[in-house]
Coordinates of N, CA and C in Angstrom, one line a residue:
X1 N 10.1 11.6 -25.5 CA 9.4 10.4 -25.0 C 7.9 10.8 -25.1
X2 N 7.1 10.2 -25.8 CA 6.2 9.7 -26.0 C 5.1 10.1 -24.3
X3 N 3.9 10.7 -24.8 CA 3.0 10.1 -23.3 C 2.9 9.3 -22.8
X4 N 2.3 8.3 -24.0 CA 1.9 6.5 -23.5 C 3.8 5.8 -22.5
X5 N 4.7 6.2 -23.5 CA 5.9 5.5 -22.8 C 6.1 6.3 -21.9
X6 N 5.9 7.5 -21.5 CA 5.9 8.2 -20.3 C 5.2 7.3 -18.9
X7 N 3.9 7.0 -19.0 CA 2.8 6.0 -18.5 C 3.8 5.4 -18.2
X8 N 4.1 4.1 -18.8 CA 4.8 2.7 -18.5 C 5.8 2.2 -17.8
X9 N 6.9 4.1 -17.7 CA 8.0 3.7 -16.8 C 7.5 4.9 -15.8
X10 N 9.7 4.7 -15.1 CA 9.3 5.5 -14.3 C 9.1 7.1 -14.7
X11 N 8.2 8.1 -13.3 CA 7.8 9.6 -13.9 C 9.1 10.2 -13.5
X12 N 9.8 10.2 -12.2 CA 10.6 11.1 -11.8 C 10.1 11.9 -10.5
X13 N 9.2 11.4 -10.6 CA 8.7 12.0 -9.0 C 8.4 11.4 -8.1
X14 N 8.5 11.5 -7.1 CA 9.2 10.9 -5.9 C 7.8 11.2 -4.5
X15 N 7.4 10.7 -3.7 CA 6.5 10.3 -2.8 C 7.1 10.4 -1.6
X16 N 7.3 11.5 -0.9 CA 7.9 11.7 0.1 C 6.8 11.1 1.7
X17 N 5.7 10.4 1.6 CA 5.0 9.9 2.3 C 6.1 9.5 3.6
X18 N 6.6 8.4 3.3 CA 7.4 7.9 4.4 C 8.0 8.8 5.6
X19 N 8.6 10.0 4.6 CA 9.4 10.8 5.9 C 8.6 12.0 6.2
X20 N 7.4 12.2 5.8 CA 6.3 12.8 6.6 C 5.6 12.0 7.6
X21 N 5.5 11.0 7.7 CA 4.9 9.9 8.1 C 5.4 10.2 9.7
X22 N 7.2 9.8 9.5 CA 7.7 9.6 10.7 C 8.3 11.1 11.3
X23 N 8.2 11.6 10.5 CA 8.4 13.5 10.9 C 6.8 13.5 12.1
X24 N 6.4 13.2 11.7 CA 4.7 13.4 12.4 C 4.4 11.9 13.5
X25 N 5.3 11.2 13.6 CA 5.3 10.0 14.2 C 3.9 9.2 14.7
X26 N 3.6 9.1 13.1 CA 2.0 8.4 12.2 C 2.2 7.4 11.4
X27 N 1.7 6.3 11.9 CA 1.9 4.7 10.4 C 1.0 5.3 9.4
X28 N 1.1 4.2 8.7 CA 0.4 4.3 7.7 C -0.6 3.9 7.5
X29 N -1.4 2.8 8.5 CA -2.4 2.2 9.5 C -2.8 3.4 9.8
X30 N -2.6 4.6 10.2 CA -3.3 5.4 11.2 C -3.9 6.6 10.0
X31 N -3.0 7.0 9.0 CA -3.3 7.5 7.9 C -4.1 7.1 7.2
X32 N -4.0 5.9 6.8 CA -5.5 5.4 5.7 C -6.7 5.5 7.0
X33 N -6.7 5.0 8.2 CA -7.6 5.6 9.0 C -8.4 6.5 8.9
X34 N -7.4 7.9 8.8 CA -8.1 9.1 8.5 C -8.2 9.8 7.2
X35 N -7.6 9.3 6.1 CA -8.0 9.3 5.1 C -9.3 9.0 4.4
X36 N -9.3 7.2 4.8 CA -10.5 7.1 4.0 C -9.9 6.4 2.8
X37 N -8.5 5.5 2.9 CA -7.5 5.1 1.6 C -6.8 3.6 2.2
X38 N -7.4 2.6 1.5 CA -6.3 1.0 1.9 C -5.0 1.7 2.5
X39 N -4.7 0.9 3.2 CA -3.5 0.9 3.3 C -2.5 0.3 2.1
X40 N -3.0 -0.6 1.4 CA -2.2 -1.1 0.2 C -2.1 0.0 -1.1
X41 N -3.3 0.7 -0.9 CA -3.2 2.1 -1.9 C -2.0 2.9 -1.5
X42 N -2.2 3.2 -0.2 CA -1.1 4.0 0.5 C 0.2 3.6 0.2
X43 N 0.2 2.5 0.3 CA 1.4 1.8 0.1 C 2.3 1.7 -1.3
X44 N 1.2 1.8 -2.0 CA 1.3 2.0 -3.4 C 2.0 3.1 -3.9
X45 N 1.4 4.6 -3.2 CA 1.8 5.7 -3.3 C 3.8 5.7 -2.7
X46 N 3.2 5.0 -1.0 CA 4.3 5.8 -1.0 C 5.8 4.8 -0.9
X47 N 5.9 4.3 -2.0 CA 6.8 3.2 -2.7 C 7.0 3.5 -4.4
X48 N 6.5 4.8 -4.3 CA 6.5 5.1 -5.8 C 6.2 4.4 -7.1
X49 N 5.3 3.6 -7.0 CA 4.6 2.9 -7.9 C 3.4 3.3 -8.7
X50 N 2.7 4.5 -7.6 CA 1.5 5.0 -8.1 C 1.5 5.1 -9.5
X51 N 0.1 4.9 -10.3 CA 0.4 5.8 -11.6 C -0.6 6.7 -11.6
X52 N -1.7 7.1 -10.9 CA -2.1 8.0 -11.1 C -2.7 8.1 -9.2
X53 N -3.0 9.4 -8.8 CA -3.9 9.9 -7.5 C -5.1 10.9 -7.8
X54 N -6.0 10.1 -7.0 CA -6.9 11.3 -7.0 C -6.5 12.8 -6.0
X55 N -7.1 14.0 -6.7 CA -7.3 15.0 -6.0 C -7.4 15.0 -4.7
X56 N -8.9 14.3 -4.7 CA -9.3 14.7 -3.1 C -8.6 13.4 -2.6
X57 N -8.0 12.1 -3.1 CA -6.8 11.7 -2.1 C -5.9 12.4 -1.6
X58 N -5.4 13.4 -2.4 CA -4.1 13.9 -2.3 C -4.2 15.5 -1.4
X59 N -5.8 15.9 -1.8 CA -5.9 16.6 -0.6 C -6.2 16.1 1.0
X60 N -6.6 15.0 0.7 CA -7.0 14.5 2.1 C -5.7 14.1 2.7
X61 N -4.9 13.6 1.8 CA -3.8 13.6 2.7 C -2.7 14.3 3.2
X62 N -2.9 15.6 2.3 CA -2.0 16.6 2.7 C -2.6 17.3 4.0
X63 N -4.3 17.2 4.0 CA -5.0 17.9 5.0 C -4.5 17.3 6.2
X64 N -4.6 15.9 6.5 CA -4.4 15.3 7.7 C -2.5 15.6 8.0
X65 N -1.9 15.4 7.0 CA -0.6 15.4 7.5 C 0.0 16.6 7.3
X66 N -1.1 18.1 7.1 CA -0.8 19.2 7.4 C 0.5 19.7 6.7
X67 N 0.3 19.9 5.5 CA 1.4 19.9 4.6 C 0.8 19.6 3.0
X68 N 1.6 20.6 2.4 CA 1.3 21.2 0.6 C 1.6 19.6 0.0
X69 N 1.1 20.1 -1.2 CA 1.5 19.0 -2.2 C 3.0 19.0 -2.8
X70 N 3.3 20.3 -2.9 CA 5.1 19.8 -3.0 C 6.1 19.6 -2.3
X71 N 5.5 19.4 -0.6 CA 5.5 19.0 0.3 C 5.7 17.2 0.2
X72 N 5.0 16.9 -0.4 CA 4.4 15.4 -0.2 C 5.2 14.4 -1.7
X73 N 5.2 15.5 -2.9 CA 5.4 14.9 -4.4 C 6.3 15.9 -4.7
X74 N 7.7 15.0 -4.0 CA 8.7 15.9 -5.6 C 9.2 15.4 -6.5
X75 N 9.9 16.2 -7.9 CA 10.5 15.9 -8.9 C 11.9 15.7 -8.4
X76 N 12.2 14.3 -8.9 CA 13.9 14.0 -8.7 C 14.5 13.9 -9.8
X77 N 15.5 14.5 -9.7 CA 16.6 15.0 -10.7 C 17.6 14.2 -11.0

């Protein structure tokens, strides 16, 4: 597969946002709060649609919800 057709569908990686969210019993309202990120971005992410995140999104949200990046983004099989 191709890069570009890589882009267009799905990656295989998965946004575990939701069940950190309620592991930590925090909306997603309260997250973009202290992020610094729409909520419709957020939402974006964590509904697996994203196609690309920034860094310091991804750090800022692992900072606030205290927890790694492969914590937050796995590969599904």
């Amino acid at each position: 597969m191709s890069p570009a057709t890589a882009e267009d569908g799905p990656t295989g990686i998965h946004c575990r946002l939701d069940e950190l969210l309620e592991a930590r019993g925090m909306t997603l309202t309260r997250l973009s709060e202290l992020v610094g990120v729409s909520v419709v971005n957020l939402s974006v992410l964590k509904n697996d649609r994203a196609r690309a995140i920034r860094y310091s999104t991804l750090s800022a949200i692992c900072r606030v919800l205290d927890c790694e990046v492969g914590d937050l983004l796995v590969v599904e099989r």
